[in-house]
XYZ file of C-alpha atoms in Angstrom:
350
model
C 113.662 12.631 132.508
C 111.620 11.983 135.661
C 111.250 14.945 137.979
C 111.783 14.274 141.686
C 109.392 16.189 143.940
C 110.312 16.264 147.620
C 107.539 17.249 150.034
C 107.774 17.512 153.820
C 108.987 13.955 154.162
C 107.989 11.876 151.164
C 109.586 11.626 147.760
C 107.409 10.895 144.726
C 108.394 10.674 141.065
C 106.573 12.784 138.476
C 106.706 11.818 134.802
C 104.856 14.176 132.447
C 103.021 15.605 135.431
C 101.648 12.263 136.633
C 102.519 10.699 139.963
C 104.143 7.268 139.617
C 105.889 4.985 142.050
C 104.125 6.452 145.095
C 103.883 4.490 148.298
C 100.670 3.226 149.843
C 97.860 4.959 151.748
C 97.054 3.767 155.276
C 93.325 3.856 156.110
C 92.663 3.645 159.847
C 89.188 2.322 160.563
C 89.137 1.016 157.003
C 86.884 -1.929 157.886
C 84.083 0.378 159.057
C 81.180 1.879 157.142
C 82.718 5.080 155.788
C 86.323 3.869 155.975
C 85.685 0.824 153.794
C 83.867 2.877 151.159
C 86.796 5.294 151.124
C 89.362 2.490 150.868
C 87.427 1.091 147.913
C 87.273 4.522 146.249
C 91.001 5.066 146.774
C 91.823 1.769 145.085
C 89.422 2.540 142.240
C 91.416 5.778 141.822
C 94.635 3.765 141.455
C 95.970 3.951 145.017
C 97.558 1.126 146.955
C 95.850 0.790 150.345
C 96.620 -0.800 153.702
C 93.948 -0.979 156.437
C 94.369 -0.614 160.201
C 91.348 -1.582 162.299
C 90.544 -3.198 165.650
C 87.417 -4.890 164.182
C 85.500 -3.732 167.245
C 83.209 -1.758 164.929
C 84.581 -2.764 161.526
C 83.731 -6.028 159.782
C 85.627 -8.892 158.227
C 83.172 -8.681 155.336
C 84.485 -5.228 154.417
C 88.073 -6.512 154.403
C 87.048 -9.478 152.256
C 85.436 -7.127 149.737
C 88.519 -4.887 149.542
C 90.828 -7.858 149.014
C 88.553 -9.510 146.470
C 87.878 -6.393 144.393
C 91.499 -5.180 144.238
C 93.861 -8.041 145.080
C 96.842 -6.154 143.637
C 96.107 -2.824 145.327
C 94.975 -4.056 148.730
C 98.289 -4.268 150.564
C 97.082 -5.894 153.737
C 95.364 -5.525 157.053
C 96.914 -4.707 160.414
C 94.689 -5.523 163.386
C 95.321 -3.193 166.278
C 94.096 -0.556 168.694
C 95.004 3.130 168.352
C 95.272 3.367 172.125
C 98.268 1.014 171.924
C 101.233 2.929 170.431
C 103.006 -0.247 169.360
C 99.973 -1.384 167.362
C 99.827 1.733 165.226
C 103.609 1.774 164.777
C 103.297 -1.648 163.124
C 100.999 -0.062 160.535
C 102.679 3.326 159.967
C 105.732 2.023 158.173
C 108.222 3.732 155.879
C 106.254 2.711 152.785
C 103.171 4.710 153.865
C 102.820 8.004 152.010
C 99.713 9.360 153.755
C 97.040 8.398 156.289
C 93.275 8.658 155.955
C 92.032 8.534 159.531
C 88.541 7.186 160.340
C 89.198 5.105 163.458
C 87.029 6.657 166.190
C 83.977 6.162 168.349
C 81.103 8.237 166.983
C 77.892 7.725 168.970
C 76.739 10.972 170.569
C 74.557 9.375 173.246
C 77.276 6.931 174.240
C 79.787 9.760 174.486
C 77.508 11.469 176.999
C 77.318 8.306 179.104
C 80.994 7.417 178.870
C 83.152 10.447 177.989
C 86.364 8.762 179.155
C 85.992 6.089 176.477
C 85.760 8.808 173.811
C 88.648 10.938 175.037
C 90.925 7.911 175.361
C 90.131 6.542 171.922
C 89.503 9.636 169.804
C 92.088 11.977 171.336
C 94.845 9.775 172.771
C 94.494 7.414 169.814
C 94.986 10.311 167.389
C 98.024 11.527 169.349
C 99.512 8.034 169.079
C 98.825 8.020 165.342
C 100.448 11.416 164.770
C 103.453 10.354 166.824
C 103.877 7.237 164.708
C 103.526 9.322 161.545
C 106.213 11.751 162.710
C 108.567 8.876 163.562
C 108.016 7.280 160.146
C 108.240 10.631 158.334
C 104.682 10.460 156.947
C 103.658 14.026 156.201
C 99.957 13.988 155.191
C 96.697 13.031 156.912
C 93.068 13.298 155.796
C 90.910 13.364 158.924
C 87.326 12.221 159.345
C 85.821 14.995 161.446
C 82.217 16.032 162.048
C 79.691 18.848 162.051
C 79.333 18.085 165.775
C 82.382 20.331 166.249
C 80.056 23.314 165.681
C 77.483 22.511 168.358
C 74.170 24.366 168.271
C 73.993 26.349 165.015
C 74.165 30.107 165.308
C 73.245 30.398 161.626
C 72.621 28.089 158.677
C 73.927 27.006 156.266
C 76.991 26.392 158.451
C 80.335 27.404 156.964
C 83.816 26.669 158.271
C 83.989 30.021 160.102
C 80.971 29.169 162.241
C 81.781 29.190 165.994
C 82.990 25.856 167.333
C 81.174 24.969 170.578
C 80.542 21.194 170.782
C 77.683 20.155 173.056
C 78.761 16.527 173.555
C 82.045 14.673 174.189
C 82.019 13.149 170.693
C 82.122 16.566 169.013
C 84.621 17.827 171.588
C 87.050 14.966 170.945
C 86.945 15.584 167.205
C 87.590 19.294 167.662
C 90.516 18.600 170.009
C 91.960 16.196 167.432
C 91.644 18.916 164.771
C 93.496 21.391 166.965
C 96.277 18.900 167.626
C 96.646 18.376 163.875
C 96.828 22.135 163.391
C 99.825 22.198 165.736
C 101.473 19.291 163.939
C 101.676 21.288 160.702
C 104.634 23.096 162.278
C 106.270 19.681 162.640
C 105.824 18.601 159.043
C 102.409 16.909 159.025
C 99.768 18.662 156.918
C 96.099 17.744 157.373
C 92.802 18.089 155.551
C 90.025 17.900 158.151
C 86.685 16.952 156.619
C 83.618 17.829 158.674
C 80.741 15.550 157.694
C 77.086 16.281 158.132
C 74.696 13.254 157.854
C 76.064 10.301 155.892
C 73.786 7.849 154.083
C 73.707 5.232 151.356
C 75.763 2.246 150.268
C 78.023 1.082 147.467
C 76.124 1.207 144.122
C 77.247 -2.366 143.324
C 76.027 -3.672 146.673
C 79.486 -4.643 147.887
C 79.481 -2.491 151.026
C 76.918 -0.757 153.201
C 75.978 0.464 156.635
C 76.216 -2.122 159.406
C 76.122 -0.713 162.951
C 75.104 -2.416 166.176
C 73.215 -0.672 167.585
C 72.055 1.293 164.569
C 71.368 4.944 165.395
C 71.091 6.538 161.943
C 67.743 7.596 160.546
C 67.628 5.977 157.106
C 68.724 2.426 158.028
C 66.365 2.463 161.000
C 63.419 3.430 158.784
C 64.368 0.694 156.311
C 64.787 -1.885 159.075
C 61.181 -1.222 160.109
C 59.954 -2.043 156.585
C 58.268 -5.417 156.315
C 58.597 -6.166 160.027
C 55.459 -4.525 161.361
C 57.582 -2.564 163.828
C 56.887 1.116 164.271
C 59.448 3.720 163.349
C 59.741 6.358 166.075
C 59.855 9.954 164.824
C 61.227 12.219 167.550
C 59.948 15.786 167.535
C 57.179 17.102 165.279
C 56.888 20.654 166.625
C 60.097 22.277 165.372
C 60.015 25.588 163.526
C 60.588 23.949 160.145
C 58.464 23.454 157.038
C 56.726 20.342 158.423
C 57.617 20.436 162.112
C 60.440 17.860 161.994
C 64.196 18.360 162.082
C 66.080 19.286 158.907
C 69.349 17.504 158.195
C 71.853 17.580 155.317
C 72.309 14.048 153.934
C 75.492 13.297 152.016
C 75.885 10.053 150.094
C 78.739 7.866 151.348
C 80.123 7.507 147.812
C 80.304 11.284 147.351
C 81.930 11.460 150.765
C 84.550 8.904 149.748
C 85.296 10.906 146.598
C 85.952 13.961 148.771
C 88.694 12.032 150.589
C 90.383 11.175 147.303
C 90.302 14.859 146.343
C 91.550 15.924 149.786
C 94.523 13.578 149.403
C 95.215 15.124 146.001
C 94.987 18.583 147.570
C 97.667 17.678 150.124
C 99.852 16.053 147.476
C 99.732 19.279 145.509
C 101.113 21.179 148.482
C 97.849 22.234 150.149
C 98.180 23.576 153.667
C 96.355 22.287 156.735
C 92.701 23.279 156.426
C 89.122 22.199 157.187
C 86.219 21.544 154.812
C 82.490 20.999 155.319
C 81.010 18.055 153.445
C 77.293 18.305 152.804
C 74.910 19.063 149.971
C 74.126 22.710 150.816
C 70.507 21.643 151.297
C 68.447 19.693 153.779
C 65.567 17.258 154.143
C 63.128 16.985 157.020
C 62.642 13.710 158.873
C 59.165 13.446 157.334
C 60.615 13.923 153.844
C 63.253 11.247 154.445
C 60.556 8.905 155.782
C 58.440 9.520 152.665
C 61.355 8.744 150.332
C 62.099 5.544 152.249
C 58.449 4.494 152.017
C 58.402 5.163 148.267
C 61.612 3.215 147.641
C 60.444 0.260 149.725
C 57.036 0.338 148.051
C 54.983 -0.305 151.150
C 53.636 1.490 154.178
C 55.872 1.693 157.255
C 54.188 2.090 160.668
C 55.012 5.454 162.217
C 54.942 6.582 165.841
C 55.346 10.291 166.588
C 57.296 10.950 169.795
C 58.444 13.924 171.838
C 61.660 15.732 170.980
C 64.980 14.307 172.079
C 67.179 16.591 174.131
C 69.948 18.256 172.136
C 68.469 17.872 168.630
C 68.852 21.217 166.763
C 66.024 22.126 164.406
C 68.252 22.632 161.333
C 71.754 21.406 160.447
C 72.754 22.217 156.868
C 76.257 22.614 155.430
C 77.669 25.456 153.414
C 79.954 23.405 151.143
C 81.339 26.193 148.940
C 84.861 25.844 150.273
C 85.059 22.149 149.409
C 83.701 22.903 145.951
C 86.122 25.744 145.280
C 89.315 24.378 146.880
C 88.962 20.612 146.453
C 86.903 20.666 143.272
C 84.337 18.409 144.969
C 80.772 18.137 143.751
C 78.186 15.859 145.424
C 76.353 13.914 142.730
C 73.850 11.636 144.471
C 70.307 12.560 145.460
C 68.606 11.528 148.698
C 66.613 8.992 146.707
C 69.846 7.531 145.295
C 71.178 7.084 148.826
C 67.977 5.475 150.098
C 67.714 3.129 147.109
C 71.284 1.910 147.598
C 70.765 1.531 151.331
C 67.589 -0.510 150.711
C 69.374 -2.758 148.197
C 72.096 -3.338 150.814
C 69.566 -4.104 153.572
C 67.939 -6.791 151.451
C 71.151 -8.575 150.474
C 73.812 -7.842 153.084
C 75.596 -10.752 154.791
């Protein structure tokens, strides 16, 4: 006989220990870079997925890929803005089991210039989402957070107990959203907050990849300089690191997406609200990343060494033991894997 398991709000049916007949997963920001990779990974894992996105930063191409690859599991797209409560209520319906929340502005420099934009979207938008979830009795959320919640590192590798002292509005808005979610656990919504370090790479089959305008991430900017004759600007060569350039922890977007699938499983199994660092437990300098990009491309890329940028810490590396031990997550891709996939995407993307 089937066993009925009742969680905070949702009812799922277990037959021989397997979940069957579950409702769909709502992915906010699911047309964006990380959100679309996660939506694809969720459907590959057997989940039904619905996407909510304003398409301000997301792309129609990503939606087309999701619908084409999994026509039976892709349950539709709701265009809307998180700042509009009625928009998100149209998406958070009674057939949604859980939310995976990516929809946010994420550019550090822009957040410094226009903090209001970030607080309105990232904080008020999240409050609207949680309110809609409570009204629809949706009791689980996996949240796309960031290492920017930690601010300047006091020690490295950075674990989840590291002091939280964001140095820009972007990191502050993510930390505020985390704290709001912590409070919502008392009201029946459990959350897994995933703090990313540096994300890189693209879908191994070339279906999805990074597409920002403007592009601010290191690897795509190095690759964009390839074959154009344009110089790549390297900011800061006098840090106290092994070659004088900043050290960052690069996590492949496909490994990142897998972590969201595992975090959803963690919540389904009764896991309490918690936070997890997602990184590789190691780091690469900007010079090392540049060298890998040059090797993958197979040609020289003009390089211009520039002064440091304000606010760039010398080293940002994750301690990912908690994600390994609690979620059972294991990053599999190397930096070269990420660069090779990103280069394949750059050459063929629409």
